[in-house]
Amino acid sequence: MPSPATEDARDPEGFDVPAVLRREWDPSEAGVRRSIEDSLERLGLDYIDIAYLHDPDVYSMEDAVKSALPALENVRAEGLVRAIGVGTNTAGAALQCVEAADLDFLMLAGRFTMLEQPGSDGRPGGGLLDRCLELGTGVVSVGVYNSGILAKPELPSDAHYNYSQASEEILERARQLARVCNDHGVELPTAAIQFPFRHPAVVNVTVGASKPEQISQSAERVAAEVPEELWQDLQDRGLIPS
């Protein structure tokens, strides 16, 4: 919707454009269908490979479960999309969506990493990955560097976690991970990008890049040899789950 009051400002939601419009989440059947159909028109395609419902816990889990997810199932049945999923950084919300709909994929951001695994232990959302495996829902692991703190072999003191300055507690845990990796001759980000694949529910790890060489670097890290002894050492120290 037009937003005259903010047209002289920059967009507050991370887009480098003037704030001439006010965005509104619309998880209704009509909203989901309009989004898919408008995207197909702009792309010039007959179908979309994968459509994700983005961050339903941010606006309304109730509407997501009652309307948005059934709408995605409908457009998949009609052939407008080949696969559907949910993208979220909250393990509990992810588990609720996995139980509510027949999802092909779950994009889990930052919640199954070397630093934290709320989707695989006893905390809220625990058992998420095992449940995905039971249901045949492929997990796409993103945010494996936890917004930067696991992205470098040596941790800077100003490392970011969840897009803000990491606390001393988080920094110390990441330093412990880095020390164990170094003991086994493995760089921290190499272990971080490979860690999610240790769960059989994970079918893909997606990482971003701001420079072309980072894409090649990520490919090299995925292909690098990581000794099983590293993972066992991390488990023995209680730094990752068994």
PDB file of C-alpha atoms in Angstrom:
ATOM      1  CA  MET A   1       0.000   0.000   0.000  1.00  0.00           C
ATOM      2  CA  PRO A   2       1.218   3.579  -0.663  1.00  0.00           C
ATOM      3  CA  SER A   3       2.938   5.200   2.333  1.00  0.00           C
ATOM      4  CA  PRO A   4       3.245   8.964   1.761  1.00  0.00           C
ATOM      5  CA  ALA A   5       4.426   9.544   5.330  1.00  0.00           C
ATOM      6  CA  THR A   6       7.647   7.577   4.730  1.00  0.00           C
ATOM      7  CA  GLU A   7       8.316   8.284   1.060  1.00  0.00           C
ATOM      8  CA  ASP A   8      11.373  10.412   1.913  1.00  0.00           C
ATOM      9  CA  ALA A   9      12.952   7.606   3.977  1.00  0.00           C
ATOM     10  CA  ARG A  10      14.633   4.354   3.014  1.00  0.00           C
ATOM     11  CA  ASP A  11      12.851   1.047   3.332  1.00  0.00           C
ATOM     12  CA  PRO A  12      12.999  -0.239   6.960  1.00  0.00           C
ATOM     13  CA  GLU A  13      12.872  -3.944   6.053  1.00  0.00           C
ATOM     14  CA  GLY A  14      16.280  -4.390   4.486  1.00  0.00           C
ATOM     15  CA  PHE A  15      15.562  -3.366   0.891  1.00  0.00           C
ATOM     16  CA  ASP A  16      17.639  -0.493  -0.504  1.00  0.00           C
ATOM     17  CA  VAL A  17      14.684   1.357  -1.999  1.00  0.00           C
ATOM     18  CA  PRO A  18      12.615   4.401  -0.990  1.00  0.00           C
ATOM     19  CA  ALA A  19       9.920   3.602   1.587  1.00  0.00           C
ATOM     20  CA  VAL A  20       7.078   4.621  -0.715  1.00  0.00           C
ATOM     21  CA  LEU A  21       5.093   1.456   0.034  1.00  0.00           C
ATOM     22  CA  ARG A  22       3.974  -0.238   3.240  1.00  0.00           C
ATOM     23  CA  ARG A  23       4.191  -4.009   3.084  1.00  0.00           C
ATOM     24  CA  GLU A  24       1.501  -6.179   4.588  1.00  0.00           C
ATOM     25  CA  TRP A  25       1.653  -9.927   5.152  1.00  0.00           C
ATOM     26  CA  ASP A  26      -1.251 -11.699   3.486  1.00  0.00           C
ATOM     27  CA  PRO A  27      -1.371 -15.412   4.353  1.00  0.00           C
ATOM     28  CA  SER A  28      -4.913 -15.818   3.015  1.00  0.00           C
ATOM     29  CA  GLU A  29      -5.802 -18.207   0.172  1.00  0.00           C
ATOM     30  CA  ALA A  30      -6.204 -15.205  -2.136  1.00  0.00           C
ATOM     31  CA  GLY A  31      -2.933 -13.675  -0.979  1.00  0.00           C
ATOM     32  CA  VAL A  32      -0.914 -16.840  -1.550  1.00  0.00           C
ATOM     33  CA  ARG A  33      -2.481 -17.438  -4.950  1.00  0.00           C
ATOM     34  CA  ARG A  34      -1.927 -13.834  -6.014  1.00  0.00           C
ATOM     35  CA  SER A  35       1.724 -14.028  -4.974  1.00  0.00           C
ATOM     36  CA  ILE A  36       2.287 -17.227  -6.967  1.00  0.00           C
ATOM     37  CA  GLU A  37       0.420 -16.058 -10.062  1.00  0.00           C
ATOM     38  CA  ASP A  38       2.095 -12.629 -10.072  1.00  0.00           C
ATOM     39  CA  SER A  39       5.501 -14.284  -9.731  1.00  0.00           C
ATOM     40  CA  LEU A  40       4.775 -16.620 -12.645  1.00  0.00           C
ATOM     41  CA  GLU A  41       3.802 -13.648 -14.795  1.00  0.00           C
ATOM     42  CA  ARG A  42       6.960 -11.702 -13.932  1.00  0.00           C
ATOM     43  CA  LEU A  43       9.175 -14.758 -14.451  1.00  0.00           C
ATOM     44  CA  GLY A  44       7.484 -15.831 -17.662  1.00  0.00           C
ATOM     45  CA  LEU A  45       7.135 -19.396 -16.375  1.00  0.00           C
ATOM     46  CA  ASP A  46       4.361 -21.968 -16.237  1.00  0.00           C
ATOM     47  CA  TYR A  47       5.328 -23.233 -12.794  1.00  0.00           C
ATOM     48  CA  ILE A  48       7.683 -22.550  -9.879  1.00  0.00           C
ATOM     49  CA  ASP A  49      10.016 -25.277  -8.658  1.00  0.00           C
ATOM     50  CA  ILE A  50       9.665 -24.536  -4.926  1.00  0.00           C
ATOM     51  CA  ALA A  51       7.476 -22.026  -3.097  1.00  0.00           C
ATOM     52  CA  TYR A  52       8.201 -21.315   0.566  1.00  0.00           C
ATOM     53  CA  LEU A  53       5.906 -19.706   3.118  1.00  0.00           C
ATOM     54  CA  HIS A  54       8.247 -17.232   4.771  1.00  0.00           C
ATOM     55  CA  ASP A  55       8.465 -16.656   8.556  1.00  0.00           C
ATOM     56  CA  PRO A  56       4.855 -17.463   9.508  1.00  0.00           C
ATOM     57  CA  ASP A  57       5.743 -17.045  13.192  1.00  0.00           C
ATOM     58  CA  VAL A  58       6.454 -13.356  12.519  1.00  0.00           C
ATOM     59  CA  TYR A  59       2.888 -12.453  11.576  1.00  0.00           C
ATOM     60  CA  SER A  60       0.371 -15.229  12.368  1.00  0.00           C
ATOM     61  CA  MET A  61       0.895 -18.933  12.917  1.00  0.00           C
ATOM     62  CA  GLU A  62      -2.880 -19.369  13.107  1.00  0.00           C
ATOM     63  CA  ASP A  63      -3.410 -17.891   9.644  1.00  0.00           C
ATOM     64  CA  ALA A  64      -0.464 -19.859   8.297  1.00  0.00           C
ATOM     65  CA  VAL A  65      -1.931 -23.168   9.447  1.00  0.00           C
ATOM     66  CA  LYS A  66      -5.558 -22.373   8.574  1.00  0.00           C
ATOM     67  CA  SER A  67      -5.123 -20.691   5.197  1.00  0.00           C
ATOM     68  CA  ALA A  68      -1.587 -20.242   3.831  1.00  0.00           C
ATOM     69  CA  LEU A  69      -0.435 -23.855   4.037  1.00  0.00           C
ATOM     70  CA  PRO A  70      -3.654 -25.304   2.553  1.00  0.00           C
ATOM     71  CA  ALA A  71      -3.368 -22.691  -0.201  1.00  0.00           C
ATOM     72  CA  LEU A  72       0.146 -23.863  -1.013  1.00  0.00           C
ATOM     73  CA  GLU A  73      -1.060 -27.458  -1.119  1.00  0.00           C
ATOM     74  CA  ASN A  74      -3.782 -26.387  -3.567  1.00  0.00           C
ATOM     75  CA  VAL A  75      -1.455 -24.566  -5.969  1.00  0.00           C
ATOM     76  CA  ARG A  76       0.880 -27.560  -5.884  1.00  0.00           C
ATOM     77  CA  ALA A  77      -2.017 -29.864  -6.760  1.00  0.00           C
ATOM     78  CA  GLU A  78      -2.848 -27.569  -9.676  1.00  0.00           C
ATOM     79  CA  GLY A  79       0.719 -27.739 -10.979  1.00  0.00           C
ATOM     80  CA  LEU A  80       1.550 -24.069 -10.401  1.00  0.00           C
ATOM     81  CA  VAL A  81       4.394 -25.141  -8.104  1.00  0.00           C
ATOM     82  CA  ARG A  82       6.272 -28.426  -8.031  1.00  0.00           C
ATOM     83  CA  ALA A  83       7.105 -28.398  -4.320  1.00  0.00           C
ATOM     84  CA  ILE A  84       6.135 -26.408  -1.229  1.00  0.00           C
ATOM     85  CA  GLY A  85       7.812 -25.609   2.041  1.00  0.00           C
ATOM     86  CA  VAL A  86       8.146 -23.262   4.979  1.00  0.00           C
ATOM     87  CA  GLY A  87      11.131 -21.072   5.788  1.00  0.00           C
ATOM     88  CA  THR A  88      11.662 -20.018   9.397  1.00  0.00           C
ATOM     89  CA  ASN A  89      14.329 -19.546  12.046  1.00  0.00           C
ATOM     90  CA  THR A  90      12.125 -20.881  14.847  1.00  0.00           C
ATOM     91  CA  ALA A  91      12.242 -24.630  15.461  1.00  0.00           C
ATOM     92  CA  GLY A  92       8.903 -24.710  17.278  1.00  0.00           C
ATOM     93  CA  ALA A  93       7.088 -22.917  14.465  1.00  0.00           C
ATOM     94  CA  ALA A  94       8.754 -25.225  11.951  1.00  0.00           C
ATOM     95  CA  LEU A  95       7.533 -28.307  13.800  1.00  0.00           C
ATOM     96  CA  GLN A  96       3.990 -26.928  13.922  1.00  0.00           C
ATOM     97  CA  CYS A  97       3.993 -26.374  10.156  1.00  0.00           C
ATOM     98  CA  VAL A  98       5.487 -29.783   9.418  1.00  0.00           C
ATOM     99  CA  GLU A  99       2.679 -31.411  11.400  1.00  0.00           C
ATOM    100  CA  ALA A 100      -0.024 -29.237   9.808  1.00  0.00           C
ATOM    101  CA  ALA A 101       0.715 -29.739   6.103  1.00  0.00           C
ATOM    102  CA  ASP A 102       2.257 -32.117   3.593  1.00  0.00           C
ATOM    103  CA  LEU A 103       5.472 -30.185   3.064  1.00  0.00           C
ATOM    104  CA  ASP A 104       8.166 -31.193   0.598  1.00  0.00           C
ATOM    105  CA  PHE A 105      10.824 -29.034   2.233  1.00  0.00           C
ATOM    106  CA  LEU A 106      11.564 -27.143   5.410  1.00  0.00           C
ATOM    107  CA  MET A 107      14.066 -24.304   5.202  1.00  0.00           C
ATOM    108  CA  LEU A 108      15.504 -23.999   8.706  1.00  0.00           C
ATOM    109  CA  ALA A 109      17.618 -20.897   9.292  1.00  0.00           C
ATOM    110  CA  GLY A 110      20.346 -20.929  11.921  1.00  0.00           C
ATOM    111  CA  ARG A 111      18.719 -23.532  14.134  1.00  0.00           C
ATOM    112  CA  PHE A 112      20.681 -26.620  13.176  1.00  0.00           C
ATOM    113  CA  THR A 113      24.278 -25.483  13.279  1.00  0.00           C
ATOM    114  CA  MET A 114      27.421 -26.390  15.166  1.00  0.00           C
ATOM    115  CA  LEU A 115      26.555 -23.606  17.590  1.00  0.00           C
ATOM    116  CA  GLU A 116      22.966 -24.604  18.377  1.00  0.00           C
ATOM    117  CA  GLN A 117      20.546 -27.420  17.604  1.00  0.00           C
ATOM    118  CA  PRO A 118      17.090 -26.686  19.066  1.00  0.00           C
ATOM    119  CA  GLY A 119      15.579 -28.830  16.333  1.00  0.00           C
ATOM    120  CA  SER A 120      17.287 -31.981  17.557  1.00  0.00           C
ATOM    121  CA  ASP A 121      17.301 -31.928  21.355  1.00  0.00           C
ATOM    122  CA  GLY A 122      14.882 -31.564  24.249  1.00  0.00           C
ATOM    123  CA  ARG A 123      14.216 -27.834  23.941  1.00  0.00           C
ATOM    124  CA  PRO A 124      11.101 -26.347  22.207  1.00  0.00           C
ATOM    125  CA  GLY A 125      10.944 -27.805  18.720  1.00  0.00           C
ATOM    126  CA  GLY A 126      13.045 -30.771  19.774  1.00  0.00           C
ATOM    127  CA  GLY A 127      12.674 -33.789  17.539  1.00  0.00           C
ATOM    128  CA  LEU A 128      12.017 -31.571  14.527  1.00  0.00           C
ATOM    129  CA  LEU A 129      14.605 -33.141  12.240  1.00  0.00           C
ATOM    130  CA  ASP A 130      13.679 -36.668  13.230  1.00  0.00           C
ATOM    131  CA  ARG A 131      10.038 -35.871  12.546  1.00  0.00           C
ATOM    132  CA  CYS A 132      10.932 -34.448   9.127  1.00  0.00           C
ATOM    133  CA  LEU A 133      12.750 -37.679   8.362  1.00  0.00           C
ATOM    134  CA  GLU A 134       9.681 -39.708   9.362  1.00  0.00           C
ATOM    135  CA  LEU A 135       7.400 -37.594   7.162  1.00  0.00           C
ATOM    136  CA  GLY A 136       9.737 -37.410   4.172  1.00  0.00           C
ATOM    137  CA  THR A 137      10.141 -33.638   4.477  1.00  0.00           C
ATOM    138  CA  GLY A 138      13.584 -32.624   3.248  1.00  0.00           C
ATOM    139  CA  VAL A 139      15.377 -30.097   5.459  1.00  0.00           C
ATOM    140  CA  VAL A 140      17.223 -27.267   3.734  1.00  0.00           C
ATOM    141  CA  SER A 141      19.723 -25.930   6.259  1.00  0.00           C
ATOM    142  CA  VAL A 142      20.551 -22.233   5.934  1.00  0.00           C
ATOM    143  CA  GLY A 143      22.288 -19.760   8.215  1.00  0.00           C
ATOM    144  CA  VAL A 144      24.913 -22.398   9.022  1.00  0.00           C
ATOM    145  CA  TYR A 145      27.364 -19.666  10.045  1.00  0.00           C
ATOM    146  CA  ASN A 146      24.816 -18.127  12.451  1.00  0.00           C
ATOM    147  CA  SER A 147      25.058 -14.781  10.595  1.00  0.00           C
ATOM    148  CA  GLY A 148      28.848 -14.676  10.742  1.00  0.00           C
ATOM    149  CA  ILE A 149      30.216 -16.038  13.993  1.00  0.00           C
ATOM    150  CA  LEU A 150      31.176 -19.383  12.405  1.00  0.00           C
ATOM    151  CA  ALA A 151      32.233 -17.909   9.062  1.00  0.00           C
ATOM    152  CA  LYS A 152      35.946 -17.359   9.794  1.00  0.00           C
ATOM    153  CA  PRO A 153      38.701 -19.710  11.008  1.00  0.00           C
ATOM    154  CA  GLU A 154      39.675 -17.200  13.703  1.00  0.00           C
ATOM    155  CA  LEU A 155      36.869 -15.473  15.572  1.00  0.00           C
ATOM    156  CA  PRO A 156      37.014 -11.680  15.714  1.00  0.00           C
ATOM    157  CA  SER A 157      35.920 -10.097  19.006  1.00  0.00           C
ATOM    158  CA  ASP A 158      33.132  -8.246  17.179  1.00  0.00           C
ATOM    159  CA  ALA A 159      31.667 -11.386  15.571  1.00  0.00           C
ATOM    160  CA  HIS A 160      27.941 -11.285  14.814  1.00  0.00           C
ATOM    161  CA  TYR A 161      25.358 -13.796  15.966  1.00  0.00           C
ATOM    162  CA  ASN A 162      21.728 -13.499  14.818  1.00  0.00           C
ATOM    163  CA  TYR A 163      22.632 -10.235  13.049  1.00  0.00           C
ATOM    164  CA  SER A 164      23.913  -8.428  16.141  1.00  0.00           C
ATOM    165  CA  GLN A 165      27.009  -8.387  18.337  1.00  0.00           C
ATOM    166  CA  ALA A 166      27.506 -11.819  19.879  1.00  0.00           C
ATOM    167  CA  SER A 167      27.420 -12.088  23.648  1.00  0.00           C
ATOM    168  CA  GLU A 168      30.537 -13.193  25.507  1.00  0.00           C
ATOM    169  CA  GLU A 169      28.836 -16.509  26.282  1.00  0.00           C
ATOM    170  CA  ILE A 170      28.174 -17.193  22.598  1.00  0.00           C
ATOM    171  CA  LEU A 171      31.667 -16.036  21.651  1.00  0.00           C
ATOM    172  CA  GLU A 172      33.253 -18.419  24.144  1.00  0.00           C
ATOM    173  CA  ARG A 173      31.236 -21.367  22.855  1.00  0.00           C
ATOM    174  CA  ALA A 174      32.275 -20.540  19.288  1.00  0.00           C
ATOM    175  CA  ARG A 175      35.903 -20.253  20.400  1.00  0.00           C
ATOM    176  CA  GLN A 176      35.691 -23.730  21.911  1.00  0.00           C
ATOM    177  CA  LEU A 177      34.391 -25.057  18.593  1.00  0.00           C
ATOM    178  CA  ALA A 178      37.198 -23.309  16.716  1.00  0.00           C
ATOM    179  CA  ARG A 179      39.873 -24.706  19.055  1.00  0.00           C
ATOM    180  CA  VAL A 180      38.677 -28.277  18.608  1.00  0.00           C
ATOM    181  CA  CYS A 181      38.541 -27.798  14.833  1.00  0.00           C
ATOM    182  CA  ASN A 182      42.076 -26.428  14.828  1.00  0.00           C
ATOM    183  CA  ASP A 183      43.258 -29.428  16.865  1.00  0.00           C
ATOM    184  CA  HIS A 184      42.065 -31.657  14.013  1.00  0.00           C
ATOM    185  CA  GLY A 185      43.445 -29.469  11.217  1.00  0.00           C
ATOM    186  CA  VAL A 186      40.001 -28.276  10.077  1.00  0.00           C
ATOM    187  CA  GLU A 187      38.893 -24.674   9.687  1.00  0.00           C
ATOM    188  CA  LEU A 188      35.795 -23.721  11.667  1.00  0.00           C
ATOM    189  CA  PRO A 189      33.691 -22.653   8.639  1.00  0.00           C
ATOM    190  CA  THR A 190      34.517 -25.919   6.858  1.00  0.00           C
ATOM    191  CA  ALA A 191      33.142 -27.899   9.775  1.00  0.00           C
ATOM    192  CA  ALA A 192      30.177 -25.528  10.053  1.00  0.00           C
ATOM    193  CA  ILE A 193      29.095 -25.983   6.448  1.00  0.00           C
ATOM    194  CA  GLN A 194      29.403 -29.780   6.670  1.00  0.00           C
ATOM    195  CA  PHE A 195      27.809 -30.263  10.085  1.00  0.00           C
ATOM    196  CA  PRO A 196      24.113 -30.213   8.999  1.00  0.00           C
ATOM    197  CA  PHE A 197      24.662 -33.070   6.556  1.00  0.00           C
ATOM    198  CA  ARG A 198      25.289 -35.352   9.526  1.00  0.00           C
ATOM    199  CA  HIS A 199      21.520 -35.615   9.999  1.00  0.00           C
ATOM    200  CA  PRO A 200      19.832 -37.740   7.294  1.00  0.00           C
ATOM    201  CA  ALA A 201      16.851 -35.363   7.075  1.00  0.00           C
ATOM    202  CA  VAL A 202      19.090 -32.608   5.659  1.00  0.00           C
ATOM    203  CA  VAL A 203      19.010 -32.652   1.862  1.00  0.00           C
ATOM    204  CA  ASN A 204      20.690 -29.324   1.158  1.00  0.00           C
ATOM    205  CA  VAL A 205      22.848 -26.654   2.781  1.00  0.00           C
ATOM    206  CA  THR A 206      22.411 -23.227   1.234  1.00  0.00           C
ATOM    207  CA  VAL A 207      24.861 -20.389   1.872  1.00  0.00           C
ATOM    208  CA  GLY A 208      24.901 -16.854   0.542  1.00  0.00           C
ATOM    209  CA  ALA A 209      27.738 -14.916  -1.036  1.00  0.00           C
ATOM    210  CA  SER A 210      28.629 -11.274  -1.517  1.00  0.00           C
ATOM    211  CA  LYS A 211      31.564 -12.012  -3.822  1.00  0.00           C
ATOM    212  CA  PRO A 212      32.020 -14.598  -6.633  1.00  0.00           C
ATOM    213  CA  GLU A 213      35.053 -16.130  -4.935  1.00  0.00           C
ATOM    214  CA  GLN A 214      32.942 -16.964  -1.891  1.00  0.00           C
ATOM    215  CA  ILE A 215      30.923 -19.369  -4.011  1.00  0.00           C
ATOM    216  CA  SER A 216      34.069 -21.280  -4.982  1.00  0.00           C
ATOM    217  CA  GLN A 217      35.246 -21.190  -1.378  1.00  0.00           C
ATOM    218  CA  SER A 218      31.961 -22.684  -0.163  1.00  0.00           C
ATOM    219  CA  ALA A 219      32.196 -25.473  -2.733  1.00  0.00           C
ATOM    220  CA  GLU A 220      35.740 -26.229  -1.574  1.00  0.00           C
ATOM    221  CA  ARG A 221      34.634 -26.327   2.057  1.00  0.00           C
ATOM    222  CA  VAL A 222      31.819 -28.759   1.285  1.00  0.00           C
ATOM    223  CA  ALA A 223      34.257 -31.055  -0.557  1.00  0.00           C
ATOM    224  CA  ALA A 224      37.027 -30.861   2.048  1.00  0.00           C
ATOM    225  CA  GLU A 225      37.804 -33.966   4.107  1.00  0.00           C
ATOM    226  CA  VAL A 226      36.735 -33.710   7.738  1.00  0.00           C
ATOM    227  CA  PRO A 227      37.917 -36.573   9.968  1.00  0.00           C
ATOM    228  CA  GLU A 228      35.290 -38.437  11.941  1.00  0.00           C
ATOM    229  CA  GLU A 229      37.480 -37.939  14.993  1.00  0.00           C
ATOM    230  CA  LEU A 230      36.604 -34.227  14.951  1.00  0.00           C
ATOM    231  CA  TRP A 231      32.907 -34.920  15.311  1.00  0.00           C
ATOM    232  CA  GLN A 232      33.530 -37.488  18.016  1.00  0.00           C
ATOM    233  CA  ASP A 233      35.719 -35.032  19.924  1.00  0.00           C
ATOM    234  CA  LEU A 234      33.030 -32.350  19.719  1.00  0.00           C
ATOM    235  CA  GLN A 235      30.450 -34.839  20.957  1.00  0.00           C
ATOM    236  CA  ASP A 236      32.658 -35.986  23.829  1.00  0.00           C
ATOM    237  CA  ARG A 237      33.052 -32.367  24.929  1.00  0.00           C
ATOM    238  CA  GLY A 238      29.288 -31.800  24.763  1.00  0.00           C
ATOM    239  CA  LEU A 239      29.615 -29.196  22.033  1.00  0.00           C
ATOM    240  CA  ILE A 240      27.394 -30.997  19.510  1.00  0.00           C
ATOM    241  CA  PRO A 241      24.758 -33.697  20.009  1.00  0.00           C
ATOM    242  CA  SER A 242      25.580 -37.323  19.396  1.00  0.00           C
TER     243      SER A 242
END
